[in-house]
Tab-separated table of C-alpha atoms in Angstrom:
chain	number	residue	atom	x	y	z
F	115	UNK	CA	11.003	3.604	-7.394
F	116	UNK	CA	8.500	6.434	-6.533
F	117	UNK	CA	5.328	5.673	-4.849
F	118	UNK	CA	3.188	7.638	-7.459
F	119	UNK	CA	-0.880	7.496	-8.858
F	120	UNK	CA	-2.273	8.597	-11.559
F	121	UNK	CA	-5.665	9.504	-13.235
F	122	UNK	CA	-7.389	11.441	-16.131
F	123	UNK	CA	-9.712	13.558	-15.774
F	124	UNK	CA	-12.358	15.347	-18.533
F	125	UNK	CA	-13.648	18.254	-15.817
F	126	UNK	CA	-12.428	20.500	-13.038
F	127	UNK	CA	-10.094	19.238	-10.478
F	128	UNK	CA	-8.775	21.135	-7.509
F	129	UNK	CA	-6.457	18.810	-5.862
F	130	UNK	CA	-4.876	19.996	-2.162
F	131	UNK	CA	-1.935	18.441	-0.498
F	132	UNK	CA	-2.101	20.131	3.036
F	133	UNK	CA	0.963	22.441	1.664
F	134	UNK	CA	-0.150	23.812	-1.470
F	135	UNK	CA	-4.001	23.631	-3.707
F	136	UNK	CA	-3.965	23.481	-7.430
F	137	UNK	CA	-6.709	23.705	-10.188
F	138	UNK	CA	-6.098	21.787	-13.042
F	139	UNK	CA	-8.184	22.634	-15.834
F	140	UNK	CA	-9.380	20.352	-18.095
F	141	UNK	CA	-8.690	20.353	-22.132
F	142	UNK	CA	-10.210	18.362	-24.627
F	143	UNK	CA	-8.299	15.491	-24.654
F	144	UNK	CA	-7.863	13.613	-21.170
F	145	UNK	CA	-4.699	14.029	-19.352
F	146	UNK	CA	-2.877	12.300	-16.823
F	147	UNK	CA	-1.519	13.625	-13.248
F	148	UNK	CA	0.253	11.760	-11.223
F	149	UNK	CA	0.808	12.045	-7.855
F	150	UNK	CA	4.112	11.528	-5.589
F	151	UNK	CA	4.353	10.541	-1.658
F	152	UNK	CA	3.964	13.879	-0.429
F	153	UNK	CA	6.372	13.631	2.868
F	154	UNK	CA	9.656	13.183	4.126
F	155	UNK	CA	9.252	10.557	6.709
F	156	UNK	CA	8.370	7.261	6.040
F	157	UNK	CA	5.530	6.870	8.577
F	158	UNK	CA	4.266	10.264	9.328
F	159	UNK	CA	2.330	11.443	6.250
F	160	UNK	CA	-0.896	13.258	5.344
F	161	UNK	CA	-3.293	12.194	2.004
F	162	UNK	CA	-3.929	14.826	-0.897
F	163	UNK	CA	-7.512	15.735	-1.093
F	164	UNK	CA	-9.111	15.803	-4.870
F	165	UNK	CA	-11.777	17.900	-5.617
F	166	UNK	CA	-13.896	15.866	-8.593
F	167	UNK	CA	-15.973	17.659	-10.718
F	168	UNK	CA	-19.169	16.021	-12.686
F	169	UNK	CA	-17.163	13.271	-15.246
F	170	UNK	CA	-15.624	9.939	-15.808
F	171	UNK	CA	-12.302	9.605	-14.125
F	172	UNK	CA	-9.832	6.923	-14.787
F	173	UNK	CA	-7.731	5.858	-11.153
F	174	UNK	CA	-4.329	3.826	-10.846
F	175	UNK	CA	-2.863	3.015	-7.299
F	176	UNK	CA	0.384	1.128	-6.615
F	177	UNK	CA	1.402	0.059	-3.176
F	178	UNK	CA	4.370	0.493	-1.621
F	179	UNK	CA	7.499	-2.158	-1.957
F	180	UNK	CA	8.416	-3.640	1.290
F	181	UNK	CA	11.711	-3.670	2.946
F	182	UNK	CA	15.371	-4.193	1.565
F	183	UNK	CA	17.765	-5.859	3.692
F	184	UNK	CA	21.450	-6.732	3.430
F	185	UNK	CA	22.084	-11.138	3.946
F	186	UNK	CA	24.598	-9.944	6.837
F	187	UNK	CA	26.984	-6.824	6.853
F	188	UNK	CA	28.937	-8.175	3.917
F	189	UNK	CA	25.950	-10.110	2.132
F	190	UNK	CA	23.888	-9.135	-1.339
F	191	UNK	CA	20.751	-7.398	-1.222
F	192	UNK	CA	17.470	-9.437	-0.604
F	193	UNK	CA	14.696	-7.534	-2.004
F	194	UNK	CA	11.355	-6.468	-0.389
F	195	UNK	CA	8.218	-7.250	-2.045
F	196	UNK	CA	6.929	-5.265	-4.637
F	197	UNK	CA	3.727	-2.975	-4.261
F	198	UNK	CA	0.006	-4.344	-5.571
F	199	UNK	CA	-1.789	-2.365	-7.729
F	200	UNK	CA	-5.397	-1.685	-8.415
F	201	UNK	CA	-7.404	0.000	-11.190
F	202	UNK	CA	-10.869	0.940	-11.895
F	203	UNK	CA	-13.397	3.543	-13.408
F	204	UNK	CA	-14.897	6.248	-11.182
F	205	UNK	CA	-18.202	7.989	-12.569
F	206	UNK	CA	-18.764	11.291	-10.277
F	207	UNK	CA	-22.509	12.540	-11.056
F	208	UNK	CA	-21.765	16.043	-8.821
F	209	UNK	CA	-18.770	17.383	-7.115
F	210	UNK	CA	-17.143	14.806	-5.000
F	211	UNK	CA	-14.279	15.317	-2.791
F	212	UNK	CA	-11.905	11.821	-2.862
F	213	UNK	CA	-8.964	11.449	0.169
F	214	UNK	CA	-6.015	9.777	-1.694
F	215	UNK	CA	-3.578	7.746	0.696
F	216	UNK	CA	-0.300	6.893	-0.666
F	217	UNK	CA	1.999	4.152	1.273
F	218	UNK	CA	5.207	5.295	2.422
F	219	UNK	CA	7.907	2.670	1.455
F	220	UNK	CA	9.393	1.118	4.124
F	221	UNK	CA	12.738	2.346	5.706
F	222	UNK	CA	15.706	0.977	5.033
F	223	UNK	CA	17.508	2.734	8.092
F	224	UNK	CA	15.058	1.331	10.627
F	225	UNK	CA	13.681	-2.172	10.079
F	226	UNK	CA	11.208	-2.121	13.141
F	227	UNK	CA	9.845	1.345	12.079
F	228	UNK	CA	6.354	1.554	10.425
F	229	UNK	CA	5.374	2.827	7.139
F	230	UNK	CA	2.481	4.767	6.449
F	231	UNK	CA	-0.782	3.771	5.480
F	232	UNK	CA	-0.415	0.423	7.150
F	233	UNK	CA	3.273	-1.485	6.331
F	234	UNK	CA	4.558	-3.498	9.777
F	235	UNK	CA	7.730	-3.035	11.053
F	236	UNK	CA	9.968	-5.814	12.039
F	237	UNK	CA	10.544	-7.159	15.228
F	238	UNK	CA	13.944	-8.709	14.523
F	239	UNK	CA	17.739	-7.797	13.313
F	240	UNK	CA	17.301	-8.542	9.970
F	241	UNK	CA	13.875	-8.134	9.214
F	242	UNK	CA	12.703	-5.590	6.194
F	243	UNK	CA	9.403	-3.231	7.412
F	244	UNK	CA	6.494	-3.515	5.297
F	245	UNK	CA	5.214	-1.260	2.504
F	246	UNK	CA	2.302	0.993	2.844
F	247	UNK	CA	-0.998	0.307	0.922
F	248	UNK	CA	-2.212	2.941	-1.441
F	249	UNK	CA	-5.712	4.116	-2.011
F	250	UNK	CA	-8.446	6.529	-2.341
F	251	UNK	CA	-11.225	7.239	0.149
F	252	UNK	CA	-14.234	9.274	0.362
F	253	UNK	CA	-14.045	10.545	3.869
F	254	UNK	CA	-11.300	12.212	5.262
F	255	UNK	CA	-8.857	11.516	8.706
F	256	UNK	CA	-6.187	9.554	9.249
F	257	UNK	CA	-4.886	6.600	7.403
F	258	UNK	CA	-6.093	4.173	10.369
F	259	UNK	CA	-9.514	5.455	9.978
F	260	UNK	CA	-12.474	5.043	7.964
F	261	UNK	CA	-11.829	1.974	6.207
F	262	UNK	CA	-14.812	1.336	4.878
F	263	UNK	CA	-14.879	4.254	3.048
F	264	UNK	CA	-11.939	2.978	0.498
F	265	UNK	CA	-12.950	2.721	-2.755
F	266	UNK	CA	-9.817	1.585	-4.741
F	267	UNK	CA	-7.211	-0.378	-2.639
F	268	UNK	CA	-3.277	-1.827	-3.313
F	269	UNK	CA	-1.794	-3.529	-0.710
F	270	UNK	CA	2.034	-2.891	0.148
F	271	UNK	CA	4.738	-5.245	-0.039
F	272	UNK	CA	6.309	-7.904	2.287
F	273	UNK	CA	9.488	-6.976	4.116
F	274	UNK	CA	12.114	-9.668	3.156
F	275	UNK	CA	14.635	-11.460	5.645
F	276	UNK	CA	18.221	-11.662	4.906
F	277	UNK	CA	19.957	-12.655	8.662
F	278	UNK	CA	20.610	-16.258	8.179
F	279	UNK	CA	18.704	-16.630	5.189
F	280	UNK	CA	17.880	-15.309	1.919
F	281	UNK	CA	14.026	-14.624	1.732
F	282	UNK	CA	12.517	-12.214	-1.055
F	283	UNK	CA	8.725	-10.697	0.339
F	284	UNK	CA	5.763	-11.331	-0.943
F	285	UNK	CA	3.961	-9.062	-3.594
F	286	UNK	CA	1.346	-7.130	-2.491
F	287	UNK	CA	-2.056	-7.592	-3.699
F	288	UNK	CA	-5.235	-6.326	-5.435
F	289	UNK	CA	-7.506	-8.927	-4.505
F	290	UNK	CA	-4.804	-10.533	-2.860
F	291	UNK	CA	-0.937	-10.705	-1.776
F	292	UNK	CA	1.936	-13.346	-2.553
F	293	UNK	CA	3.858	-15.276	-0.655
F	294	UNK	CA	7.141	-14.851	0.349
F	295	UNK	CA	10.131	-16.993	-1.696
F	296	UNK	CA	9.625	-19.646	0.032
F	297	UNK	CA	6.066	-20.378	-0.961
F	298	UNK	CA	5.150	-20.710	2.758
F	299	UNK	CA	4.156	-17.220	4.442
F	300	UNK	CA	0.410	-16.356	4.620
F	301	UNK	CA	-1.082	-14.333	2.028
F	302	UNK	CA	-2.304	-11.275	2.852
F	303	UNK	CA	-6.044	-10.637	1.736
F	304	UNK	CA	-9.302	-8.327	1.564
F	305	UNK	CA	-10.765	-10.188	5.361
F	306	UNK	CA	-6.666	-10.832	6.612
F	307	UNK	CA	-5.153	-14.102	6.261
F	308	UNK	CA	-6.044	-16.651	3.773
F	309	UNK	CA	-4.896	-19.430	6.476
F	310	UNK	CA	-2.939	-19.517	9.408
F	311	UNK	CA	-3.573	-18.304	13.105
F	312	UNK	CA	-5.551	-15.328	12.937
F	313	UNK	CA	-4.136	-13.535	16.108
F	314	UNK	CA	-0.933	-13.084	13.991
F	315	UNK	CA	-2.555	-11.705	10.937
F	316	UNK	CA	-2.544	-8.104	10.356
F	317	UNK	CA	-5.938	-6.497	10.117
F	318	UNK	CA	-7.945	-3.464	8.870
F	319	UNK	CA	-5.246	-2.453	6.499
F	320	UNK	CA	-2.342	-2.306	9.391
F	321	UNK	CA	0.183	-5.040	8.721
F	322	UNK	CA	1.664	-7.255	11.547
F	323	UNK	CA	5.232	-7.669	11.796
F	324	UNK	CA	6.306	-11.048	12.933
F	325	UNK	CA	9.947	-12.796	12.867
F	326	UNK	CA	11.001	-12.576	10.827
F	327	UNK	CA	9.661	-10.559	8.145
F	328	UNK	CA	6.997	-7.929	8.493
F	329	UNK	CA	3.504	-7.537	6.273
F	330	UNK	CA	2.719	-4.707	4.293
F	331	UNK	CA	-1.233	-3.024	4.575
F	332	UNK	CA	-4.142	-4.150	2.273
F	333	UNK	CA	-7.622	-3.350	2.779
F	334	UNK	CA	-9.042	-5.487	5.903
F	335	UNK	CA	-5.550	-7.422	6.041
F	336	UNK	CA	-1.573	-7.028	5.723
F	337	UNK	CA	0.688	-10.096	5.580
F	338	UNK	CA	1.843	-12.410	8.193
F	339	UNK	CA	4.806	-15.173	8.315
F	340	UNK	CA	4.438	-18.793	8.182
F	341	UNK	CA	4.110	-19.970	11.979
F	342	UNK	CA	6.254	-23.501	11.881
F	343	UNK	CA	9.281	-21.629	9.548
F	344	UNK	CA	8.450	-18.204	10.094
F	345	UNK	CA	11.039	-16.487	7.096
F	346	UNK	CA	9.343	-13.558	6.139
F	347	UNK	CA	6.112	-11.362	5.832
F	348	UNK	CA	3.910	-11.780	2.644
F	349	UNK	CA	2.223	-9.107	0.570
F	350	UNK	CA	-0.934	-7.476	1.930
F	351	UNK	CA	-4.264	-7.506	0.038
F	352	UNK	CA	-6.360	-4.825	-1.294
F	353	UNK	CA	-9.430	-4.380	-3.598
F	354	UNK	CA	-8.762	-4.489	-7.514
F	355	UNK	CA	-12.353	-2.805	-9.715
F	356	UNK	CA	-13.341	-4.501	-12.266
F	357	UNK	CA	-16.144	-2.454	-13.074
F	358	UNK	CA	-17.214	1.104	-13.228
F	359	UNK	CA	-18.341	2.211	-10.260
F	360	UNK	CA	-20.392	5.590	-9.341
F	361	UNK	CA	-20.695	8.028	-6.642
């Protein structure tokens, strides 16, 4: 599935990509655009930049689904946990510029390779990478900066395990993640692991891989593995609003 966003808009919005700029004016009756992930690679990516006029502005954000792997060379597929997804209302009062960050689903060719915006890669044969979180911020730079300027948040996926065993990934999170299929990895959340050693929790929306299984990115946490039957990473956190929220 594609890693897409979307949002209406009732003014002006220029929206730039790093390739290409577009104005989209604004009709009557609110529209929708939605965004795809922008680049090739899985890991190496860039975020659009969205030029908000004065107006109300409805945002979506999925995360990215973690890893697929195959339970052996012969085996059935053993699914990677899905992305979170967060929603909220933005008031802008004067032209802001918003720095949207979509996760990069994680690569099935590679299982210890990153994904961007935060998804772990494994550190074992057999281990599915993470998914990247998805989100807006109002300062620009790279995804691994400037966290505390994210203002909508969905955490990415949990890599699953299929080696030996048969272990699904958690869901990614807004508030929170989900375990893995076995009800025992760590969930993922806004301040990193809801339990569990905290050395081997991801952190500031970069997901730790651990065997076997790999975390996808949240907000201040990805997922982590269960450290006496460590199967596979859970689904990283992120921030779900509620409310409307101004800027």
């Amino acid at each position: 599935m594609t890693n897409e966003v979307l949002y209406f808009f009732h003014n002006l919005v220029k929206v730039t990509n790093g390739i290409r700029s577009k104005v989209h004016e604004t009709p009557s009756n609110p529209r929708k655009i939605f965004f795809e992930y922008p680049c090739a690679s899985h890991f190496d990516c860039y975020p659009y930049e969205i030029h908000l006029s004065r107006g109300k502005y409805f945002l979506e954000v999925w995360g990215a689904q973690g890893g697929n792997v195959t339970n052996g060379n012969q085996g059935p597929l053993v699914e990677g946990g899905t992305g979170g997804h967060s929603a909220g209302v933005l008031i802008v009062d004067s032209i802001k510029t918003l720095y949207l960050h979509l996760g990069g689903t994680a690569n099935t060719t590679d299982s210890y390779g990153p994904s961007y915006n935060g998804g772990a890669g494994g550190l074992n044969n057999g281990d599915g990478c993470g998914g990247g979180a998805s989100d807006f911020r109002t300062s620009s730079g790279p995804w691994n900066q400037n966290f505390d300027s994210r203002i909508l948040i969905a955490g990415g996926g949990g890599g699953s395990f299929g080696n030996e065993y048969m272990f699904i990934g958690g869901k990614g999170g807004g508030l929170k993640g989900g375990r893995d299929s076995t009800g025992m990895a760590a969930i993922g959340t806004q301040d990193g692991c809801e339990w569990i050693q905290k050395d081997r929790c991801g952190s500031k929306g970069i997901g730790k891989g651990e065997w076997y299984g790999s975390g996808g990115g949240g907000k201040f946490g990805g997922g982590n593995y269960y450290i006496l039957d460590p199967r596979n990473g859970s689904g990283g956190g992120g921030v779900a609003l509620e409310e409307l929220m101004a800027l």
